[in-house]
Short mmCIF file of C-alpha atoms in Angstrom, two decimals:
data_model
loop_
_atom_site.label_atom_id
_atom_site.label_comp_id
_atom_site.label_asym_id
_atom_site.label_seq_id
_atom_site.Cartn_x
_atom_site.Cartn_y
_atom_site.Cartn_z
CA UNK F 1267 180.81 -70.81 21.31
CA UNK F 1268 179.65 -67.19 21.34
CA UNK F 1269 178.15 -65.60 24.44
CA UNK F 1270 176.01 -62.48 24.26
CA UNK F 1271 176.52 -59.54 26.61
CA UNK F 1272 173.29 -60.43 28.47
CA UNK F 1273 174.53 -63.96 29.06
CA UNK F 1274 177.91 -62.65 30.19
CA UNK F 1275 176.28 -60.41 32.79
CA UNK F 1276 174.29 -63.34 34.12
CA UNK F 1277 177.39 -65.55 34.34
CA UNK F 1278 179.69 -63.10 36.08
CA UNK F 1279 177.24 -62.08 38.81
CA UNK F 1280 176.07 -65.54 39.79
CA UNK F 1281 176.05 -65.77 43.54
CA UNK F 1282 175.74 -62.01 44.05
CA UNK F 1283 172.78 -59.70 44.33
CA UNK F 1284 173.51 -56.36 42.71
CA UNK F 1285 171.03 -53.56 43.33
CA UNK F 1286 171.51 -50.53 41.06
CA UNK F 1287 169.40 -47.41 41.25
CA UNK F 1288 169.95 -45.75 37.90
CA UNK F 1289 168.85 -42.29 36.92
CA UNK F 1290 167.18 -42.14 33.53
CA UNK F 1291 169.02 -40.34 30.72
CA UNK F 1292 168.87 -36.58 31.09
CA UNK F 1293 166.12 -34.85 29.14
CA UNK F 1294 168.61 -32.07 28.50
CA UNK F 1295 170.28 -34.15 25.82
CA UNK F 1296 174.02 -33.83 25.38
CA UNK F 1297 174.65 -31.30 28.18
CA UNK F 1298 175.24 -34.08 30.69
CA UNK F 1299 178.11 -35.61 28.72
CA UNK F 1300 181.05 -34.13 26.86
CA UNK F 1301 180.73 -33.99 23.10
CA UNK F 1302 181.73 -37.10 21.18
CA UNK F 1303 183.65 -35.37 18.39
CA UNK F 1304 186.63 -36.99 16.75
CA UNK F 1305 189.04 -34.06 16.97
CA UNK F 1306 192.14 -34.27 19.13
CA UNK F 1307 193.84 -37.57 19.85
CA UNK F 1308 190.86 -39.79 20.50
CA UNK F 1309 188.79 -36.95 21.96
CA UNK F 1310 185.61 -39.03 21.68
CA UNK F 1311 187.00 -41.40 24.30
CA UNK F 1312 189.04 -39.17 26.59
CA UNK F 1313 188.85 -37.45 29.92
CA UNK F 1314 191.66 -36.36 32.23
CA UNK F 1315 192.14 -35.84 35.97
CA UNK F 1316 195.19 -33.66 36.30
CA UNK F 1317 196.96 -30.75 38.00
CA UNK F 1318 200.26 -30.18 39.76
CA UNK F 1319 200.37 -28.94 43.38
CA UNK F 1320 201.94 -25.52 43.65
CA UNK F 1321 201.86 -24.91 39.90
CA UNK F 1322 199.36 -23.54 37.40
CA UNK F 1323 198.85 -24.87 33.88
CA UNK F 1324 201.01 -23.25 31.23
CA UNK F 1325 199.48 -21.78 28.09
CA UNK F 1326 200.64 -24.84 26.13
CA UNK F 1327 199.07 -27.17 28.71
CA UNK F 1328 195.78 -25.29 28.63
CA UNK F 1329 195.82 -25.43 24.83
CA UNK F 1330 196.41 -29.20 24.94
CA UNK F 1331 193.63 -29.76 27.48
CA UNK F 1332 191.16 -27.72 25.45
CA UNK F 1333 192.11 -29.54 22.26
CA UNK F 1334 192.15 -33.11 23.53
CA UNK F 1335 190.05 -33.46 26.68
CA UNK F 1336 186.38 -32.51 26.71
CA UNK F 1337 186.09 -33.39 30.42
CA UNK F 1338 188.76 -32.19 32.87
CA UNK F 1339 188.89 -32.86 36.61
CA UNK F 1340 191.20 -30.36 38.31
CA UNK F 1341 193.27 -32.15 40.93
CA UNK F 1342 192.50 -31.16 44.54
CA UNK F 1343 196.07 -29.95 45.16
CA UNK F 1344 196.35 -27.93 41.95
CA UNK F 1345 198.06 -24.56 42.27
CA UNK F 1346 198.20 -22.88 45.66
CA UNK F 1347 194.69 -21.44 46.12
CA UNK F 1348 191.10 -22.14 45.17
CA UNK F 1349 191.35 -19.12 42.89
CA UNK F 1350 193.92 -21.03 40.83
CA UNK F 1351 191.23 -23.65 40.17
CA UNK F 1352 188.81 -20.92 39.15
CA UNK F 1353 191.31 -19.31 36.78
CA UNK F 1354 191.98 -22.67 35.11
CA UNK F 1355 188.25 -23.29 34.64
CA UNK F 1356 187.84 -19.85 33.05
CA UNK F 1357 190.89 -20.34 30.80
CA UNK F 1358 189.67 -23.73 29.57
CA UNK F 1359 186.12 -22.50 29.02
CA UNK F 1360 187.47 -19.54 27.01
CA UNK F 1361 189.36 -21.94 24.75
CA UNK F 1362 186.49 -24.42 24.44
CA UNK F 1363 183.04 -23.18 25.54
CA UNK F 1364 181.81 -26.79 25.49
CA UNK F 1365 184.53 -28.02 27.84
CA UNK F 1366 183.31 -29.49 31.11
CA UNK F 1367 185.57 -28.77 34.07
CA UNK F 1368 184.86 -30.49 37.39
CA UNK F 1369 186.11 -29.15 40.69
CA UNK F 1370 187.52 -31.85 42.97
CA UNK F 1371 186.63 -32.09 46.67
CA UNK F 1372 187.32 -35.08 48.88
CA UNK F 1373 184.16 -36.51 50.38
CA UNK F 1374 185.60 -38.94 52.91
CA UNK F 1375 188.98 -37.48 53.82
CA UNK F 1376 190.86 -34.27 54.58
CA UNK F 1377 194.16 -34.12 52.65
CA UNK F 1378 197.02 -31.73 53.47
CA UNK F 1379 196.16 -29.44 50.53
CA UNK F 1380 192.58 -28.81 51.68
CA UNK F 1381 193.60 -28.71 55.35
CA UNK F 1382 195.90 -25.79 54.55
CA UNK F 1383 193.36 -23.96 52.36
CA UNK F 1384 190.38 -24.38 54.68
CA UNK F 1385 192.30 -23.58 57.84
CA UNK F 1386 190.09 -22.58 60.78
CA UNK F 1387 186.93 -22.98 58.67
CA UNK F 1388 187.24 -26.75 59.07
CA UNK F 1389 186.08 -28.00 62.46
CA UNK F 1390 188.48 -30.64 63.91
CA UNK F 1391 185.42 -32.32 65.44
CA UNK F 1392 184.65 -33.59 61.93
CA UNK F 1393 187.74 -35.83 61.94
CA UNK F 1394 186.61 -39.45 62.12
CA UNK F 1395 187.52 -41.58 65.13
CA UNK F 1396 187.30 -45.33 65.48
CA UNK F 1397 185.47 -47.16 68.25
CA UNK F 1398 188.57 -46.82 70.44
CA UNK F 1399 188.47 -43.04 70.10
CA UNK F 1400 191.60 -42.92 67.93
CA UNK F 1401 191.84 -40.50 65.01
CA UNK F 1402 191.64 -42.35 61.68
CA UNK F 1403 194.21 -41.41 59.07
CA UNK F 1404 195.87 -42.75 55.95
CA UNK F 1405 199.59 -41.92 55.77
CA UNK F 1406 202.25 -42.29 53.09
CA UNK F 1407 205.51 -40.50 52.38
CA UNK F 1408 205.38 -38.78 55.76
CA UNK F 1409 202.08 -37.04 54.99
CA UNK F 1410 198.63 -37.99 56.23
CA UNK F 1411 195.08 -37.42 55.16
CA UNK F 1412 192.47 -37.72 57.87
CA UNK F 1413 189.23 -39.64 57.51
CA UNK F 1414 186.20 -37.36 57.84
CA UNK F 1415 182.87 -38.14 59.50
CA UNK F 1416 180.58 -37.79 56.50
CA UNK F 1417 177.64 -38.93 58.64
CA UNK F 1418 177.81 -35.55 60.45
CA UNK F 1419 175.28 -33.16 58.83
CA UNK F 1420 177.43 -30.17 59.87
CA UNK F 1421 180.39 -31.50 57.87
CA UNK F 1422 178.19 -32.15 54.86
CA UNK F 1423 176.77 -28.61 55.01
CA UNK F 1424 180.33 -27.28 55.15
CA UNK F 1425 181.67 -29.17 52.14
CA UNK F 1426 178.49 -28.51 50.14
CA UNK F 1427 178.94 -24.82 50.86
CA UNK F 1428 182.53 -25.01 49.62
CA UNK F 1429 181.31 -26.61 46.40
CA UNK F 1430 178.75 -23.86 45.86
CA UNK F 1431 181.41 -21.16 46.33
CA UNK F 1432 183.43 -22.64 43.50
CA UNK F 1433 180.45 -23.12 41.19
CA UNK F 1434 179.54 -19.45 41.65
CA UNK F 1435 183.14 -18.29 41.08
CA UNK F 1436 183.86 -19.87 37.68
CA UNK F 1437 182.21 -21.77 34.79
CA UNK F 1438 182.57 -25.25 36.26
CA UNK F 1439 180.45 -27.98 34.75
CA UNK F 1440 180.05 -29.65 38.12
CA UNK F 1441 181.82 -31.39 40.98
CA UNK F 1442 183.80 -34.60 41.47
CA UNK F 1443 183.64 -36.01 44.99
CA UNK F 1444 186.90 -37.84 45.47
CA UNK F 1445 187.49 -40.62 47.99
CA UNK F 1446 183.82 -41.57 48.15
CA UNK F 1447 184.54 -45.25 48.70
CA UNK F 1448 181.98 -47.10 50.78
CA UNK F 1449 183.32 -48.41 54.07
CA UNK F 1450 183.59 -52.11 54.89
CA UNK F 1451 185.04 -54.20 57.72
CA UNK F 1452 187.87 -55.49 55.54
CA UNK F 1453 189.51 -52.10 55.16
CA UNK F 1454 188.30 -50.60 58.42
CA UNK F 1455 188.21 -53.31 61.10
CA UNK F 1456 188.22 -50.71 63.89
CA UNK F 1457 184.80 -49.43 62.88
CA UNK F 1458 181.66 -51.12 64.18
CA UNK F 1459 179.04 -52.43 61.76
CA UNK F 1460 176.63 -49.71 62.93
CA UNK F 1461 179.24 -47.01 62.31
CA UNK F 1462 179.93 -48.34 58.83
CA UNK F 1463 176.22 -48.19 58.02
CA UNK F 1464 176.05 -44.59 59.28
CA UNK F 1465 179.06 -43.51 57.23
CA UNK F 1466 177.83 -45.16 54.05
CA UNK F 1467 174.43 -43.53 54.54
CA UNK F 1468 176.30 -40.25 54.97
CA UNK F 1469 177.91 -40.64 51.52
CA UNK F 1470 174.52 -41.13 49.94
CA UNK F 1471 173.14 -38.12 51.81
CA UNK F 1472 176.06 -36.01 50.61
CA UNK F 1473 175.26 -36.87 46.99
CA UNK F 1474 171.50 -36.34 47.41
CA UNK F 1475 171.98 -33.01 49.17
CA UNK F 1476 174.58 -31.82 46.67
CA UNK F 1477 172.32 -32.73 43.75
CA UNK F 1478 169.56 -30.64 45.31
CA UNK F 1479 171.92 -27.68 45.78
CA UNK F 1480 173.70 -27.62 42.42
CA UNK F 1481 170.56 -28.22 40.38
CA UNK F 1482 170.15 -29.99 37.05
CA UNK F 1483 172.59 -27.84 35.08
CA UNK F 1484 175.70 -29.12 36.86
CA UNK F 1485 177.17 -32.60 36.79
CA UNK F 1486 177.73 -34.64 39.94
CA UNK F 1487 180.42 -37.36 39.87
CA UNK F 1488 182.12 -39.46 42.52
CA UNK F 1489 185.35 -41.41 42.62
CA UNK F 1490 184.38 -44.53 44.46
CA UNK F 1491 183.91 -47.65 42.32
CA UNK F 1492 185.92 -50.17 44.30
CA UNK F 1493 186.17 -53.80 45.29
CA UNK F 1494 186.25 -54.70 48.97
CA UNK F 1495 189.23 -56.57 50.37
CA UNK F 1496 187.34 -58.13 53.26
CA UNK F 1497 184.67 -60.77 53.72
CA UNK F 1498 181.98 -58.13 54.23
CA UNK F 1499 182.06 -57.01 50.61
CA UNK F 1500 180.19 -53.90 49.61
CA UNK F 1501 178.01 -55.86 47.22
CA UNK F 1502 177.41 -53.26 44.51
CA UNK F 1503 180.94 -51.73 44.73
CA UNK F 1504 179.35 -48.31 45.23
CA UNK F 1505 177.57 -48.40 41.88
CA UNK F 1506 174.22 -48.14 43.62
CA UNK F 1507 175.16 -44.54 44.43
CA UNK F 1508 174.63 -43.73 40.76
CA UNK F 1509 171.01 -43.31 41.72
CA UNK F 1510 172.06 -39.97 43.22
CA UNK F 1511 174.82 -38.96 40.76
CA UNK F 1512 175.47 -38.58 37.05
CA UNK F 1513 178.59 -40.68 36.93
CA UNK F 1514 181.48 -42.37 38.72
CA UNK F 1515 185.14 -43.12 38.24
CA UNK F 1516 186.75 -46.55 38.48
CA UNK F 1517 190.20 -45.43 39.62
CA UNK F 1518 191.85 -48.83 39.09
CA UNK F 1519 190.39 -50.06 35.82
CA UNK F 1520 191.85 -53.14 34.11
CA UNK F 1521 195.45 -52.99 35.40
CA UNK F 1522 196.58 -53.37 39.02
CA UNK F 1523 199.57 -51.07 39.02
CA UNK F 1524 200.70 -52.00 42.54
CA UNK F 1525 200.85 -55.67 41.51
CA UNK F 1526 202.02 -55.22 37.91
CA UNK F 1527 199.17 -57.48 36.78
CA UNK F 1528 195.90 -57.24 34.92
CA UNK F 1529 192.69 -57.74 36.83
CA UNK F 1530 191.42 -61.35 36.80
CA UNK F 1531 189.51 -62.18 33.63
CA UNK F 1532 186.25 -62.71 35.51
CA UNK F 1533 186.46 -59.18 36.94
CA UNK F 1534 187.36 -57.64 33.59
CA UNK F 1535 184.45 -59.26 31.78
CA UNK F 1536 182.11 -58.28 34.61
CA UNK F 1537 183.31 -54.68 34.33
CA UNK F 1538 182.89 -54.71 30.53
CA UNK F 1539 179.31 -55.92 30.81
CA UNK F 1540 178.33 -53.82 33.83
CA UNK F 1541 179.76 -50.55 32.55
CA UNK F 1542 178.12 -51.06 29.16
CA UNK F 1543 174.77 -51.55 30.86
CA UNK F 1544 175.14 -48.53 33.13
CA UNK F 1545 176.29 -46.27 30.28
CA UNK F 1546 173.40 -47.49 28.11
CA UNK F 1547 171.04 -46.40 30.90
CA UNK F 1548 172.45 -42.85 30.96
CA UNK F 1549 175.21 -42.97 33.59
CA UNK F 1550 178.71 -41.79 32.70
CA UNK F 1551 181.56 -44.10 33.70
CA UNK F 1552 185.15 -42.85 33.81
CA UNK F 1553 187.80 -45.56 33.56
CA UNK F 1554 191.28 -44.70 34.85
CA UNK F 1555 194.20 -46.94 33.90
CA UNK F 1556 197.24 -46.36 36.12
CA UNK F 1557 200.58 -47.29 34.56
CA UNK F 1558 202.86 -45.76 37.14
CA UNK F 1559 205.30 -48.43 38.32
CA UNK F 1560 208.58 -48.96 36.39
CA UNK F 1561 207.59 -52.42 35.11
CA UNK F 1562 204.26 -51.11 33.88
CA UNK F 1563 205.83 -48.13 32.17
CA UNK F 1564 208.25 -50.44 30.35
CA UNK F 1565 205.24 -52.38 29.03
CA UNK F 1566 202.89 -49.41 28.71
CA UNK F 1567 202.03 -49.81 25.01
CA UNK F 1568 200.83 -53.37 25.60
CA UNK F 1569 198.97 -52.55 28.83
CA UNK F 1570 197.18 -49.57 27.31
CA UNK F 1571 196.31 -51.47 24.12
CA UNK F 1572 194.76 -54.33 26.10
CA UNK F 1573 192.88 -52.06 28.53
CA UNK F 1574 191.61 -49.82 25.72
CA UNK F 1575 190.26 -52.96 24.05
CA UNK F 1576 188.28 -53.78 27.20
CA UNK F 1577 187.06 -50.19 27.34
CA UNK F 1578 185.76 -50.51 23.78
CA UNK F 1579 183.81 -53.63 24.71
CA UNK F 1580 181.76 -51.39 27.04
CA UNK F 1581 181.84 -48.24 24.95
CA UNK F 1582 178.66 -46.16 24.67
CA UNK F 1583 179.34 -42.84 22.86
CA UNK F 1584 179.28 -39.89 25.23
CA UNK F 1585 178.85 -42.02 28.36
CA UNK F 1586 182.09 -43.95 28.77
CA UNK F 1587 185.53 -42.31 28.95
CA UNK F 1588 189.08 -43.42 29.64
CA UNK F 1589 192.37 -41.94 30.80
CA UNK F 1590 195.88 -43.34 31.12
CA UNK F 1591 197.93 -42.10 34.08
CA UNK F 1592 201.61 -42.69 33.44
CA UNK F 1593 203.16 -40.68 36.27
CA UNK F 1594 203.72 -41.87 39.85
CA UNK F 1595 202.67 -38.66 41.66
CA UNK F 1596 200.69 -35.53 40.88
CA UNK F 1597 203.92 -33.63 41.51
CA UNK F 1598 205.32 -35.24 38.36
CA UNK F 1599 202.31 -34.15 36.30
CA UNK F 1600 200.39 -32.95 34.53
CA UNK F 1601 201.79 -35.01 31.58
CA UNK F 1602 198.72 -34.24 29.52
CA UNK F 1603 200.24 -35.55 26.30
CA UNK F 1604 200.87 -38.98 27.87
CA UNK F 1605 197.16 -39.58 28.50
CA UNK F 1606 196.98 -41.44 25.23
CA UNK F 1607 197.25 -44.73 23.36
CA UNK F 1608 197.67 -44.83 19.55
CA UNK F 1609 194.55 -46.94 19.01
CA UNK F 1610 192.46 -43.97 20.15
CA UNK F 1611 193.15 -42.25 16.82
CA UNK F 1612 191.43 -44.98 14.80
CA UNK F 1613 188.17 -43.98 13.16
CA UNK F 1614 186.21 -47.00 14.31
CA UNK F 1615 182.92 -45.12 14.30
CA UNK F 1616 180.09 -46.02 16.62
CA UNK F 1617 179.56 -49.60 17.83
CA UNK F 1618 176.93 -51.46 15.81
CA UNK F 1619 176.52 -54.42 18.18
CA UNK F 1620 177.17 -55.43 21.78
CA UNK F 1621 180.37 -57.32 22.49
CA UNK F 1622 180.32 -61.09 22.47
CA UNK F 1623 182.71 -63.77 23.68
CA UNK F 1624 183.96 -66.57 21.44
CA UNK F 1625 186.09 -68.89 23.55
CA UNK F 1626 188.87 -66.77 25.03
CA UNK F 1627 188.30 -63.81 22.71
CA UNK F 1628 185.96 -60.87 23.16
CA UNK F 1629 184.89 -59.16 19.96
CA UNK F 1630 182.82 -56.17 18.91
CA UNK F 1631 181.78 -54.74 15.57
CA UNK F 1632 181.94 -51.01 14.86
CA UNK F 1633 180.81 -48.93 11.88
CA UNK F 1634 184.29 -48.98 10.37
CA UNK F 1635 185.95 -52.06 11.81
CA UNK F 1636 186.33 -54.65 14.55
CA UNK F 1637 188.12 -54.97 17.89
CA UNK F 1638 189.20 -58.32 19.36
CA UNK F 1639 190.51 -58.89 22.91
CA UNK F 1640 192.35 -62.07 23.92
CA UNK F 1641 191.62 -62.51 27.63
CA UNK F 1642 193.74 -65.65 28.04
CA UNK F 1643 197.43 -66.12 28.85
CA UNK F 1644 198.05 -68.02 25.61
CA UNK F 1645 197.88 -66.96 21.94
CA UNK F 1646 194.44 -67.20 20.34
CA UNK F 1647 193.74 -67.53 16.61
CA UNK F 1648 190.64 -65.95 15.14
CA UNK F 1649 189.02 -66.11 11.69
CA UNK F 1650 188.37 -62.59 10.45
CA UNK F 1651 184.69 -61.97 9.65
CA UNK F 1652 185.32 -59.81 6.56
CA UNK F 1653 188.07 -58.08 4.60
CA UNK F 1654 189.98 -56.03 7.18
CA UNK F 1655 193.27 -54.16 7.60
CA UNK F 1656 195.25 -54.50 10.81
CA UNK F 1657 195.66 -51.19 12.64
CA UNK F 1658 197.06 -52.26 16.00
CA UNK F 1659 199.46 -49.63 17.30
CA UNK F 1660 197.69 -47.02 15.19
CA UNK F 1661 199.74 -47.94 12.12
CA UNK F 1662 198.64 -49.66 8.89
CA UNK F 1663 199.38 -53.37 8.87
CA UNK F 1664 198.47 -56.27 6.59
CA UNK F 1665 195.12 -56.70 4.90
CA UNK F 1666 193.25 -59.96 5.46
CA UNK F 1667 190.42 -61.54 3.48
CA UNK F 1668 187.24 -62.83 5.12
CA UNK F 1669 187.93 -66.17 6.79
CA UNK F 1670 191.71 -65.66 7.01
CA UNK F 1671 193.35 -66.35 10.35
CA UNK F 1672 195.05 -63.92 12.69
CA UNK F 1673 196.72 -64.80 15.99
CA UNK F 1674 196.40 -62.43 18.95
CA UNK F 1675 199.15 -62.47 21.59
CA UNK F 1676 198.27 -63.39 25.20
CA UNK F 1677 196.30 -60.71 27.12
CA UNK F 1678 196.33 -58.40 24.15
CA UNK F 1679 193.98 -56.74 21.70
CA UNK F 1680 193.83 -56.45 17.92
CA UNK F 1681 192.25 -53.56 16.02
CA UNK F 1682 191.06 -53.75 12.41
CA UNK F 1683 189.50 -51.27 9.98
CA UNK F 1684 187.62 -52.10 6.83
CA UNK F 1685 189.42 -51.70 3.53
#
């Protein structure tokens, strides 16, 4: 039994009320999204968030970024100074005048890199405290980042001013606000409900104010599409903030690296349907697949093939992009060449229909072929709709006549081109 994308959306959000304030597509045409050319290794699909603390990109790395990645987010700890960010933006723009480079500032936290660079300009009074008066921090590996009181207008004016300094200094295409995850009681039980409401309103104000300051010629993104871990779920997962921004990143798309497991099928199908709808309405969604743990890296080809298949179920040219992060820390980066899966090289062309679900298999037709995703934990056999040649793994496989059967492995995807 086939289910349309509209029916899938209705099924997966039963029991929830999702309110999404979506900006209409930009009247400026393609300026809001990177070009959808086919050059590079899957350039039409790619973006990258990269940069190594204490180190600048080499000439070869800059060449690779300009060739393969039309949208680049420069990691907050990149290099040693803000001027290193600016130099990278100028170098990339010189290689590709159409490249969009986003400068990365944390919205809800103060990490060691920015603490050192801002120094006395950052007021310690902006550090967030819980209802017991204790400083709120997130620590790992002996280093801490401090939560910041984004509800404080003085802090927002400060970080907005920092953004404007960078936009004036180099040809950035816009800003990425990192760590803009809405608060909830599950993650932050030491915050009162009133405080949570104030902080979440502060995030929205930061986006609205920044949009006003940077104007229509710069992009505004945030990294904050998340699922709550508590009972008081943030219902729209932060997607409602797209009413004040051009796009958002889902930092943990498809694969849960810390659990070495794919997201539950219900969540994956909901993401496929929701991101397709948002992208169709003009938002840009960035999907980041982390494959950083040893078990995941050993199975990376399979994980990336399956997650790329889900990405293609949502795909809207120019408005949906994906990256694969195969390194455990930014210090091990930038690993630009590893942000890649062979299926990205296939000339599928544009999608010609929305995805549908037939039993345990999602499928979508493209100008030059088909993509099938088996969402179950058992093999699934499909009947091919026309004469097609298997291209899973990016290599030429067998050719099948219309009606012939093909079996897809559990939680895997199959890619076919015509001919």
